[in-house]
Coordinates of C-alpha atoms in Angstrom, one line a residue:
M6 CA 24.8 -7.8 -19.8
I7 CA 22.6 -7.4 -16.7
E8 CA 19.7 -9.9 -16.2
V9 CA 17.0 -9.1 -14.7
T10 CA 14.5 -11.7 -12.6
G11 CA 11.4 -11.0 -11.0
A12 CA 8.7 -8.4 -11.6
V13 CA 7.0 -5.9 -9.8
P14 CA 3.7 -7.9 -8.6
D15 CA 0.4 -6.5 -9.8
A16 CA -1.3 -6.2 -6.1
I17 CA -5.2 -5.7 -6.2
S18 CA -7.1 -4.2 -3.1
P19 CA -9.8 -6.4 -1.7
G20 CA -11.8 -3.1 -1.0
E21 CA -13.1 -4.1 2.2
Y22 CA -13.1 -7.4 4.6
V23 CA -16.3 -7.4 6.3
I24 CA -17.6 -9.6 9.4
C25 CA -20.9 -8.9 10.3
D26 CA -22.0 -12.4 12.1
L27 CA -20.9 -11.2 15.4
I28 CA -20.7 -13.5 18.4
F29 CA -20.1 -10.8 20.8
S30 CA -21.2 -7.0 19.7
S31 CA -18.2 -5.4 19.7
N32 CA -16.2 -2.9 17.1
N33 CA -13.3 -5.1 17.2
Q34 CA -13.0 -8.5 15.8
I35 CA -10.4 -11.2 14.4
F36 CA -9.5 -11.1 11.1
D37 CA -7.8 -13.6 9.1
L38 CA -5.6 -11.5 6.9
N39 CA -4.1 -14.4 4.8
S40 CA -7.4 -15.3 3.4
Q41 CA -7.4 -12.1 1.4
N42 CA -3.9 -13.5 -0.3
E43 CA -6.1 -14.8 -3.6
I44 CA -8.0 -11.5 -4.1
I45 CA -4.6 -9.6 -3.7
L46 CA -2.7 -11.7 -6.2
E47 CA -6.0 -12.4 -8.5
G48 CA -4.5 -15.4 -10.3
Q49 CA -0.9 -14.5 -9.9
N50 CA 1.4 -17.7 -8.8
M51 CA 1.1 -17.5 -4.7
D52 CA 4.7 -19.2 -4.6
T53 CA 6.3 -16.5 -6.4
Y54 CA 5.5 -13.5 -4.2
T55 CA 5.5 -12.9 -0.2
I56 CA 2.6 -11.2 0.9
T57 CA 2.7 -8.8 4.3
Y58 CA 0.1 -6.8 6.3
H59 CA 1.0 -3.4 8.1
I60 CA -0.7 -0.9 10.1
S61 CA 0.9 1.9 8.3
E62 CA 1.8 2.8 4.8
D63 CA 5.5 3.9 5.8
D64 CA 5.8 0.2 7.0
A65 CA 4.6 -1.4 4.3
L66 CA 6.7 0.3 2.1
S67 CA 9.9 -0.5 4.3
G68 CA 8.6 -3.8 4.5
I69 CA 8.9 -3.5 8.5
N70 CA 6.7 -4.5 11.3
P71 CA 4.6 -7.1 9.6
L72 CA 1.1 -8.0 11.5
E73 CA 0.3 -11.7 12.5
S74 CA -2.3 -13.5 10.0
E75 CA -4.9 -13.6 12.9
Y76 CA -5.4 -9.8 13.5
E77 CA -7.6 -7.9 15.9
N78 CA -8.6 -4.4 14.5
I79 CA -8.1 -1.6 16.8
S80 CA -10.4 0.9 14.9
N81 CA -13.7 0.3 13.2
P82 CA -13.1 1.0 10.1
Q83 CA -9.2 0.3 10.0
T84 CA -7.2 0.5 7.1
I85 CA -4.5 -2.5 6.6
Y86 CA -1.9 -1.9 4.2
V87 CA -0.3 -4.9 1.9
R88 CA 3.0 -5.3 0.5
V89 CA 3.6 -7.9 -2.1
E90 CA 6.9 -8.9 -2.7
D91 CA 8.4 -11.1 -5.5
T92 CA 10.5 -13.5 -3.9
N93 CA 13.2 -14.1 -6.8
A94 CA 14.0 -10.2 -6.8
F95 CA 15.3 -7.4 -4.7
E96 CA 13.2 -4.3 -4.0
C97 CA 10.3 -5.5 -6.5
Y98 CA 7.2 -5.0 -4.9
S99 CA 3.9 -3.3 -4.6
I100 CA 1.7 -1.8 -2.2
T101 CA -2.2 -1.8 -1.8
S102 CA -4.7 -1.4 1.2
F103 CA -8.1 -2.2 2.3
D104 CA -10.4 -1.6 5.1
L105 CA -11.2 -4.1 7.8
V106 CA -15.1 -3.2 8.7
V107 CA -16.7 -4.7 11.6
C108 CA -20.8 -4.5 10.8
L109 CA -22.8 -3.4 14.0
I110 CA -26.5 -2.8 13.9
P111 CA -26.6 0.9 15.2
E112 CA -28.7 1.4 18.3
G113 CA -29.9 5.1 17.5
I114 CA -30.8 7.1 14.4
S115 CA -30.5 10.9 14.0
P116 CA -32.3 11.7 10.7
N117 CA -31.8 15.3 10.7
N118 CA -30.0 15.4 7.7
D119 CA -26.6 16.4 9.1
G120 CA -24.9 13.7 7.4
Y121 CA -24.3 11.6 10.7
N122 CA -26.5 8.7 11.4
D123 CA -29.4 9.9 9.2
T124 CA -30.6 6.4 8.3
F125 CA -30.7 2.7 9.9
E126 CA -27.3 1.8 8.1
L127 CA -27.0 -1.9 7.8
K128 CA -23.9 -1.7 6.0
G129 CA -22.5 -5.3 5.3
Y130 CA -25.8 -7.3 5.6
N131 CA -27.5 -8.2 2.7
V132 CA -30.9 -7.3 4.3
N133 CA -33.6 -9.6 2.6
S134 CA -36.5 -8.1 4.8
L135 CA -36.6 -5.3 7.6
K136 CA -39.8 -4.5 10.0
I137 CA -39.7 -1.9 12.3
Y138 CA -42.4 -2.2 15.3
N139 CA -43.0 0.7 17.8
R140 CA -43.4 0.2 21.6
Y141 CA -46.7 -1.4 21.4
G142 CA -46.0 -4.2 18.7
K143 CA -47.3 -2.3 15.9
L144 CA -45.8 -2.8 12.4
V145 CA -44.8 0.7 11.5
F146 CA -42.5 0.2 8.4
N147 CA -41.2 -2.8 6.4
T148 CA -39.5 -3.4 3.1
T149 CA -37.7 -5.8 1.3
N150 CA -34.3 -6.1 -0.1
Y151 CA -33.4 -3.0 2.2
T152 CA -30.7 -0.5 1.1
D153 CA -29.8 1.5 3.9
T154 CA -33.1 4.1 3.3
W155 CA -35.0 4.1 6.4
E156 CA -34.9 7.5 8.1
G157 CA -37.4 7.1 11.1
Q158 CA -40.7 7.2 8.8
T159 CA -43.7 5.0 8.5
N160 CA -44.6 3.2 5.4
D161 CA -46.7 6.1 4.5
G162 CA -43.7 8.2 4.6
K163 CA -44.7 9.9 7.9
K164 CA -42.0 10.9 10.2
L165 CA -42.1 8.9 13.6
P166 CA -41.8 10.4 17.0
V167 CA -39.0 10.4 19.1
G168 CA -38.4 7.2 20.8
T169 CA -37.2 3.5 20.7
Y170 CA -38.5 0.9 18.2
F171 CA -37.9 -2.5 17.5
Y172 CA -36.4 -4.4 14.3
H173 CA -36.6 -7.7 12.8
I174 CA -34.4 -8.4 9.7
I175 CA -33.9 -11.3 7.5
Y176 CA -30.4 -11.2 6.0
D177 CA -28.2 -13.4 4.0
E178 CA -29.0 -17.2 3.8
N179 CA -32.4 -16.4 6.1
L180 CA -30.3 -15.5 9.4
Q181 CA -32.3 -13.3 11.5
K182 CA -31.5 -10.5 14.1
T183 CA -34.2 -8.7 16.5
G184 CA -33.4 -5.7 18.5
W185 CA -34.2 -2.1 19.1
V186 CA -32.9 1.2 17.7
Y187 CA -33.8 5.0 19.3
I188 CA -35.0 7.5 17.0
N189 CA -33.9 11.3 17.8
Y190 CA -34.2 13.8 15.6

């Protein structure tokens, strides 16, 4: 009789791990990978499984080259592979993945419908209010509950001329950011 202990764990992908409140505006940030453990195990006993993070799927499958918990991304976004292994059984593991994403406010948009930088994308920010001003300080666009839809137009839908515009956003729990964005068609 063969007795089997352990089971293949159910590894849940966190989807994306997003950092938006940046001290320095950089594509590279420090992510605490272990902060995703509870999401990945989704209620399973954390004492039963070992979770390791890897840069490549091959490393995760082989269980080699695990990353440190405090990890600085090397691209934005960057896919991280997770190996969840039952500590009581040999080769009982699951693999999943998720993306590390650093939110950066774009310094330019080119709304020409080519699929790149067509809108003022504020991914990761829960924007309550967005205001866009021209170089003279005149409000040209404003909205609430923003969903990445500004394509360089006024509130009347008219295309703004090429140039530098200034934004003021209120996001999350009344945090604020101001800066500039260049429109070039």
